[in-house]
Coordinates of C-alpha atoms and ligand atoms in Angstrom, one line a residue:
M490 CA 0.0 0.0 0.0
R491 CA 1.0 3.7 -0.1
A492 CA 1.5 5.8 2.9
I493 CA 3.2 9.1 3.8
Q494 CA 6.0 8.4 6.2
Y495 CA 9.2 9.7 7.8
T496 CA 12.1 7.9 9.3
C497 CA 13.7 10.7 11.3
C498 CA 12.4 14.0 12.8
G499 CA 12.9 17.2 10.9
D500 CA 11.4 19.7 8.5
R501 CA 8.8 18.9 5.9
D502 CA 11.4 17.4 3.6
V503 CA 11.7 14.2 5.8
L504 CA 8.2 13.3 4.6
H505 CA 7.9 10.9 1.6
I506 CA 5.6 8.4 0.0
A507 CA 6.5 4.8 1.1
N508 CA 5.1 1.3 0.3
P509 CA 4.8 -0.4 3.7
D510 CA 2.9 -3.7 4.0
T511 CA -0.8 -3.5 4.6
P512 CA -1.2 -3.8 8.4
R513 CA -2.2 -7.1 10.0
I514 CA -5.0 -6.6 12.5
S515 CA -5.1 -8.1 16.0
D516 CA -8.2 -9.8 17.3
D517 CA -9.4 -6.5 18.8
E518 CA -8.8 -4.3 15.7
V519 CA -10.5 -3.5 12.4
L520 CA -8.7 -2.9 9.1
I521 CA -10.0 0.3 7.5
K522 CA -9.5 1.3 3.8
V523 CA -8.9 5.1 4.4
R524 CA -11.1 7.4 2.2
A525 CA -9.9 10.7 3.7
A526 CA -7.6 11.7 6.6
S527 CA -7.2 15.0 8.5
L528 CA -4.1 16.8 9.7
N529 CA -3.8 18.0 13.3
P530 CA -1.1 20.2 15.0
F531 CA 0.2 17.0 16.7
D532 CA 1.3 15.7 13.2
W533 CA 3.8 18.5 12.6
K534 CA 4.8 18.9 16.2
L535 CA 5.7 15.2 16.4
R536 CA 7.5 15.3 13.0
S537 CA 9.6 18.4 14.0
G538 CA 10.9 16.6 17.1
M539 CA 9.3 19.0 19.6
L540 CA 7.4 16.2 21.3
G541 CA 10.4 13.9 21.6
D542 CA 10.3 14.2 25.5
Y543 CA 6.8 13.0 25.6
F544 CA 6.7 10.1 23.1
Q545 CA 8.9 7.2 22.4
M546 CA 9.6 7.6 18.7
E547 CA 9.7 4.3 16.7
F548 CA 10.4 4.9 13.0
P549 CA 9.1 4.8 10.4
I550 CA 6.1 6.9 11.5
T551 CA 3.0 7.4 9.4
P552 CA 1.4 10.7 10.4
G553 CA -2.3 11.4 10.7
R554 CA -4.4 10.9 13.9
D555 CA -7.8 10.5 12.4
G556 CA -9.9 10.0 9.3
C557 CA -12.8 8.3 7.7
G558 CA -12.9 5.1 5.7
E559 CA -14.5 1.7 5.0
I560 CA -14.1 -1.4 7.3
V561 CA -12.6 -4.2 5.2
E562 CA -11.7 -6.7 7.9
L563 CA -12.7 -7.4 11.5
G564 CA -10.7 -9.0 14.2
K565 CA -12.3 -12.0 15.9
N566 CA -13.1 -10.2 19.2
V567 CA -14.8 -7.2 17.5
D568 CA -18.5 -6.8 18.3
R569 CA -20.3 -7.6 15.0
T570 CA -23.5 -6.0 16.3
Q571 CA -21.7 -2.6 16.3
L572 CA -19.3 -2.7 13.3
A573 CA -19.5 -4.5 10.0
R574 CA -17.5 -5.1 6.8
G575 CA -18.3 -2.3 4.3
Q576 CA -19.4 0.2 7.0
L577 CA -18.2 3.8 6.6
V578 CA -16.6 4.9 9.9
S579 CA -14.8 7.9 11.4
F580 CA -11.9 6.8 13.5
I581 CA -9.0 7.9 15.7
C582 CA -5.7 6.0 15.2
S583 CA -4.9 4.0 18.3
R584 CA -1.2 4.1 17.7
F585 CA 0.5 7.3 16.7
Q586 CA 3.1 5.5 14.6
R587 CA 0.4 3.9 12.4
G588 CA -1.4 7.0 11.2
S589 CA -4.2 7.7 8.8
L590 CA -2.1 9.1 5.9
A591 CA -2.1 5.6 4.4
E592 CA -4.3 3.5 2.2
Y593 CA -5.1 1.1 5.1
V594 CA -4.9 1.5 8.8
A595 CA -5.5 -1.0 11.7
V596 CA -7.4 0.6 14.5
S597 CA -8.6 -0.7 17.9
A598 CA -12.4 -1.3 17.5
Q599 CA -13.1 -0.4 21.1
D600 CA -14.2 3.3 21.3
S601 CA -11.9 4.5 18.5
V602 CA -14.2 3.6 15.5
V603 CA -17.7 5.0 15.1
P604 CA -20.2 5.0 12.2
V605 CA -20.1 8.2 10.3
A606 CA -22.9 10.8 10.9
E607 CA -25.0 10.8 7.8
N608 CA -25.3 14.6 7.6
L609 CA -21.5 15.0 7.4
T610 CA -19.6 14.9 4.1
L611 CA -16.7 12.5 3.7
Q612 CA -14.3 15.3 4.4
E613 CA -16.1 16.5 7.5
S614 CA -16.3 12.9 8.8
A615 CA -12.5 12.7 8.4
A616 CA -11.9 16.0 10.1
I617 CA -14.1 15.7 13.2
P618 CA -12.7 12.9 15.4
V619 CA -9.6 14.4 17.1
V620 CA -10.9 18.0 17.3
G621 CA -14.4 16.9 18.3
L622 CA -13.1 14.6 21.0
S623 CA -10.7 17.3 22.3
A624 CA -13.5 19.8 22.5
W625 CA -16.0 17.4 24.2
N626 CA -13.5 16.0 26.7
A627 CA -12.4 19.6 27.6
L628 CA -15.9 21.1 28.1
V629 CA -18.1 18.2 29.1
E630 CA -15.8 15.6 30.6
T631 CA -13.3 17.9 32.4
A632 CA -15.0 21.3 32.9
E633 CA -18.5 19.8 33.4
I634 CA -20.2 22.5 31.4
E635 CA -23.8 23.4 32.3
A636 CA -26.5 25.7 30.9
G637 CA -26.1 29.4 31.7
M638 CA -22.3 29.1 32.4
R639 CA -20.1 31.9 31.1
V640 CA -17.5 30.2 28.9
L641 CA -14.4 31.7 27.2
I642 CA -12.9 29.6 24.4
H643 CA -9.4 30.6 23.1
G644 CA -8.7 29.9 19.5
G645 CA -12.4 29.9 18.6
S646 CA -11.6 29.8 14.8
G647 CA -9.4 26.7 15.2
G648 CA -10.2 23.1 14.8
V649 CA -10.8 22.4 18.5
G650 CA -12.2 25.9 19.3
S651 CA -14.8 26.0 16.5
L652 CA -16.3 22.7 17.7
A653 CA -16.0 23.8 21.3
I654 CA -18.2 26.8 20.5
Q655 CA -20.8 24.5 19.0
I656 CA -20.8 22.1 21.9
A657 CA -21.0 25.0 24.4
Q658 CA -24.0 26.3 22.4
H659 CA -25.7 22.9 22.6
F660 CA -25.3 22.9 26.4
G661 CA -26.8 26.4 26.6
A662 CA -23.7 28.3 27.7
D663 CA -23.0 32.1 27.3
I664 CA -20.0 32.0 25.0
F665 CA -17.0 34.3 24.3
A666 CA -14.2 33.3 22.0
T667 CA -10.9 34.7 21.0
C668 CA -9.6 34.6 17.4
S669 CA -7.8 36.9 14.9
S670 CA -9.8 39.9 13.6
A671 CA -9.9 38.1 10.2
N672 CA -12.0 35.4 11.7
V673 CA -14.5 37.4 13.8
E674 CA -17.4 36.9 11.5
R675 CA -16.8 33.1 11.3
V676 CA -16.7 32.8 15.1
E677 CA -19.8 34.9 15.6
A678 CA -21.7 32.8 13.1
L679 CA -20.9 29.8 15.3
G680 CA -22.7 31.5 18.3
A681 CA -19.9 33.2 20.3
R682 CA -19.1 36.8 21.0
A683 CA -15.8 37.2 19.3
I684 CA -12.8 38.9 20.9
P685 CA -10.0 39.6 18.3
Y686 CA -6.8 38.9 20.1
D687 CA -4.8 41.0 17.6
C688 CA -6.8 44.2 18.4
V689 CA -7.8 44.0 22.1
D690 CA -6.6 42.4 25.3
F691 CA -9.2 39.7 26.2
T692 CA -8.9 40.4 29.9
S693 CA -10.6 43.8 29.4
E694 CA -13.4 42.3 27.4
V695 CA -14.7 39.4 29.6
T696 CA -14.8 38.6 33.3
D697 CA -16.4 36.2 35.8
C698 CA -16.1 33.1 33.6
D699 CA -17.1 29.7 34.9
I700 CA -14.9 28.0 32.3
V701 CA -11.9 29.0 30.1
L702 CA -10.8 26.6 27.5
D703 CA -7.2 27.3 26.6
T704 CA -6.0 25.9 23.3
V705 CA -3.1 28.4 23.0
G706 CA -0.9 28.3 26.2
G707 CA 1.9 30.6 27.4
K708 CA 0.8 34.1 28.2
V709 CA -2.8 33.4 27.1
H710 CA -2.9 30.7 29.8
E711 CA -1.5 32.9 32.5
D712 CA -3.8 35.8 31.7
S713 CA -6.8 33.5 31.7
Y714 CA -6.7 33.2 35.5
K715 CA -7.8 36.8 35.7
V716 CA -11.1 36.3 33.8
L717 CA -12.3 33.4 35.9
K718 CA -14.7 33.7 38.9
R719 CA -13.5 32.0 42.1
G720 CA -14.1 28.3 41.8
G721 CA -14.0 28.5 38.0
R722 CA -12.1 26.0 35.8
L723 CA -9.2 26.7 33.4
V724 CA -9.0 23.6 31.2
Y725 CA -6.2 23.2 28.7
L726 CA -4.9 20.9 26.1
L727 CA -1.2 21.6 25.8
A728 CA 0.0 24.7 27.6
R729 CA 3.2 23.8 29.5
P730 CA 5.4 25.4 30.6
F731 CA 3.3 28.0 32.5
N732 CA 3.1 29.4 36.0
N733 CA 0.3 27.6 37.8
L734 CA -1.5 30.5 39.6
S735 CA -4.7 28.5 40.4
A736 CA -4.2 28.7 44.2
E737 CA -3.7 32.4 44.1
Y738 CA -6.9 33.0 42.0
G739 CA -8.9 30.3 43.7
V740 CA -9.6 28.4 40.5
E741 CA -9.0 24.9 39.2
D742 CA -6.3 24.3 36.5
L743 CA -7.1 21.1 34.7
Q744 CA -5.3 19.4 31.8
V745 CA -7.7 17.6 29.4
N746 CA -7.1 13.9 28.9
V747 CA -8.1 13.6 25.2
L748 CA -7.0 10.1 24.1
G749 CA -7.6 8.5 27.5
H750 CA -11.4 8.9 26.9
T751 CA -12.0 8.0 23.3
A752 CA -15.5 6.6 24.3
N753 CA -16.8 10.1 24.0
L754 CA -16.2 10.0 20.3
R755 CA -19.6 8.3 20.1
N756 CA -21.2 11.3 21.9
V757 CA -19.5 13.7 19.4
M758 CA -20.9 11.7 16.5
D759 CA -24.3 11.5 18.0
L760 CA -24.4 15.3 18.4
A761 CA -23.1 15.7 14.8
A762 CA -26.0 13.4 13.7
T763 CA -28.8 15.3 15.5
V764 CA -27.7 18.9 15.6
A765 CA -25.4 21.2 13.7
L766 CA -22.0 20.1 14.9
K767 CA -19.7 20.5 11.9
P768 CA -16.0 20.9 11.6
I769 CA -14.9 23.7 9.3
V770 CA -13.0 22.1 6.4
G771 CA -10.6 24.8 4.9
H772 CA -8.7 22.7 2.4
V773 CA -9.2 19.4 0.6
L774 CA -6.0 18.1 -1.1
Q775 CA -4.9 15.0 -2.9
P776 CA -2.5 12.7 -0.9
D777 CA 0.4 13.5 -3.2
D778 CA 0.1 17.2 -2.1
F779 CA 1.2 16.2 1.5
E780 CA 4.0 18.8 1.6
Q781 CA 1.6 21.6 0.8
A782 CA -0.9 20.2 3.4
F783 CA 1.8 20.3 6.1
E784 CA 3.0 23.8 5.0
L785 CA -0.6 25.1 5.3
G786 CA -1.1 23.5 8.7
E787 CA 2.2 24.8 10.1
S788 CA 1.5 28.3 8.9
G789 CA -1.3 28.5 11.6
K790 CA -3.4 30.3 9.0
A791 CA -5.1 27.4 7.2
G792 CA -8.5 28.8 8.0
G793 CA -10.1 25.4 8.7
K794 CA -9.2 21.8 8.8
I795 CA -6.9 20.3 6.2
V796 CA -8.1 17.0 4.7
L797 CA -6.3 14.7 2.3
T798 CA -8.5 12.5 0.1
I799 CA -6.5 9.3 0.5
D800 CA -8.8 7.5 -2.0
G801 CA -7.4 9.9 -4.6
W802 CA -4.5 7.4 -4.8
S803 CA -6.8 4.5 -5.8
N804 CA -8.7 6.7 -8.2
I805 CA -5.4 7.7 -9.9
S806 CA -4.4 4.0 -10.1
K807 CA -7.8 3.1 -11.7
T808 CA -7.4 5.9 -14.2
N809 CA -3.9 4.7 -15.1
K810 CA -5.1 1.1 -15.5
E811 CA -8.0 2.3 -17.7
S812 CA -5.7 4.3 -20.0
M813 CA -3.3 1.3 -20.3
T814 CA -6.1 -0.9 -21.4
Q815 CA -7.5 1.5 -24.0
Ligands
LIG409 N1 -3.4 17.3 24.1 C1 -4.1 16.8 23.1 O1 -4.5 15.6 22.9 C2 -4.6 17.8 22.0 C3 -5.6 17.5 21.2 C4 -6.0 18.5 20.2 C5 -5.3 19.7 20.1 N2 -4.3 19.9 20.9 C6 -3.5 21.2 20.8 O2 -4.5 22.3 20.9 C7 -4.0 23.3 20.1 C8 -5.1 23.8 19.1 O3 -5.4 22.7 18.2 P1 -6.3 23.0 16.9 O4 -6.4 21.7 16.2 O5 -7.5 23.8 17.3 O6 -5.3 24.0 16.1 P2 -5.6 25.0 14.9 O7 -6.8 24.5 14.1 O8 -4.3 25.3 14.3 O9 -6.2 26.3 15.7 C9 -5.4 27.2 16.4 C10 -6.1 28.5 16.6 O10 -5.4 29.3 17.6 C11 -5.8 30.6 17.3 N3 -4.8 31.5 17.9 C12 -3.4 31.7 17.6 N4 -2.9 32.6 18.5 C13 -3.9 32.9 19.4 C14 -4.0 33.8 20.5 N5 -2.9 34.5 20.9 N6 -5.2 33.9 21.1 C15 -6.2 33.2 20.7 N7 -6.3 32.4 19.7 C16 -5.1 32.2 19.0 C17 -5.7 30.7 15.8 O11 -6.7 31.7 15.5 P3 -6.7 32.6 14.1 O12 -6.6 31.6 13.0 O13 -8.0 33.3 14.1 O14 -5.5 33.4 14.2 C18 -6.1 29.3 15.3 O15 -7.5 29.3 14.8 C19 -2.8 22.8 19.4 O16 -1.6 23.3 20.1 C20 -2.9 21.3 19.5 O17 -1.6 20.7 19.5 C21 -3.9 19.0 21.9

């Protein structure tokens, strides 16, 4: 099969197309023929080497944490009442070395694979798992959001933030969100009062929050203590290092466990199936355009999720075969 891989950390030029064996599944896994895969900041952070202290790197690594595809094989312990051959599913890769930028991926069937929500496109179904689970686990699992709470979401125009706004809206919260001035309209359309971080200091625009979701870190994290009410919760995905001032401000500082609670992926997809919970897909690219995809992601200005249509590889092969037989 074809896969995007790298065999050492570095800049984008370590990425290449490789031909690894199609993965063999264990009894608890399913084999998925990937239709589309999304990129997440984790993919370029890991490739660049900046997460080397947190993860044991075993090369080669296939990037891509999530995607959407068709089940082609089921391990013998997989619950056949839930998953079936031929089913279209969204999934989160259970091992970071075996990512979704590949024609086939083996994924743990327990909690990491869910049927697609019918109202999402193929690209949206590929884009939603990691960001949806991150937003859900931050607001619902960790911060225990309730109706009427005042919630500030940092990075409201980003992959996680844009879904967090929609989830907070579903729970009936009063929502503020930071973003660049270029994205104010987009964030307000999702249901938040936008605070453009490049024009104003958010600490002068909002106070007395029950929850702040930090997707940015650094100074944004430290300033966020000031806008929480006593007893409020500052939940974050990846903010270290920062000064933990929670005791001084009388608030809780809680790191979100995203991949430790993949069971919530089903809640995310249920919500996507019943109400408007949609990821913003900014770019859909062919798998051969992987360098451009990473460049866009790393720029921080992609303006939505980046999705690679992995089945573009099979379609190209079909076209080549057809032209050879003509
Ligand atoms: N721990 C985990 O398992 C986990 C899971 C998911 C994500 N994460 C982390 O969470 C972060 C966000 O992920 P993502 O997928 O949402 O990334 P993303 O789609 O690239 O979004 C990042 C957003 O941050 C906004 N931003 C940049 N500087 C800002 C500032 N000073 N104040 C407020 N907003 C600012 C940008 O807004 P503009 O475009 O409007 O400038 C952008 O939309 C990443 O660092 C990622 O690695 C961690």
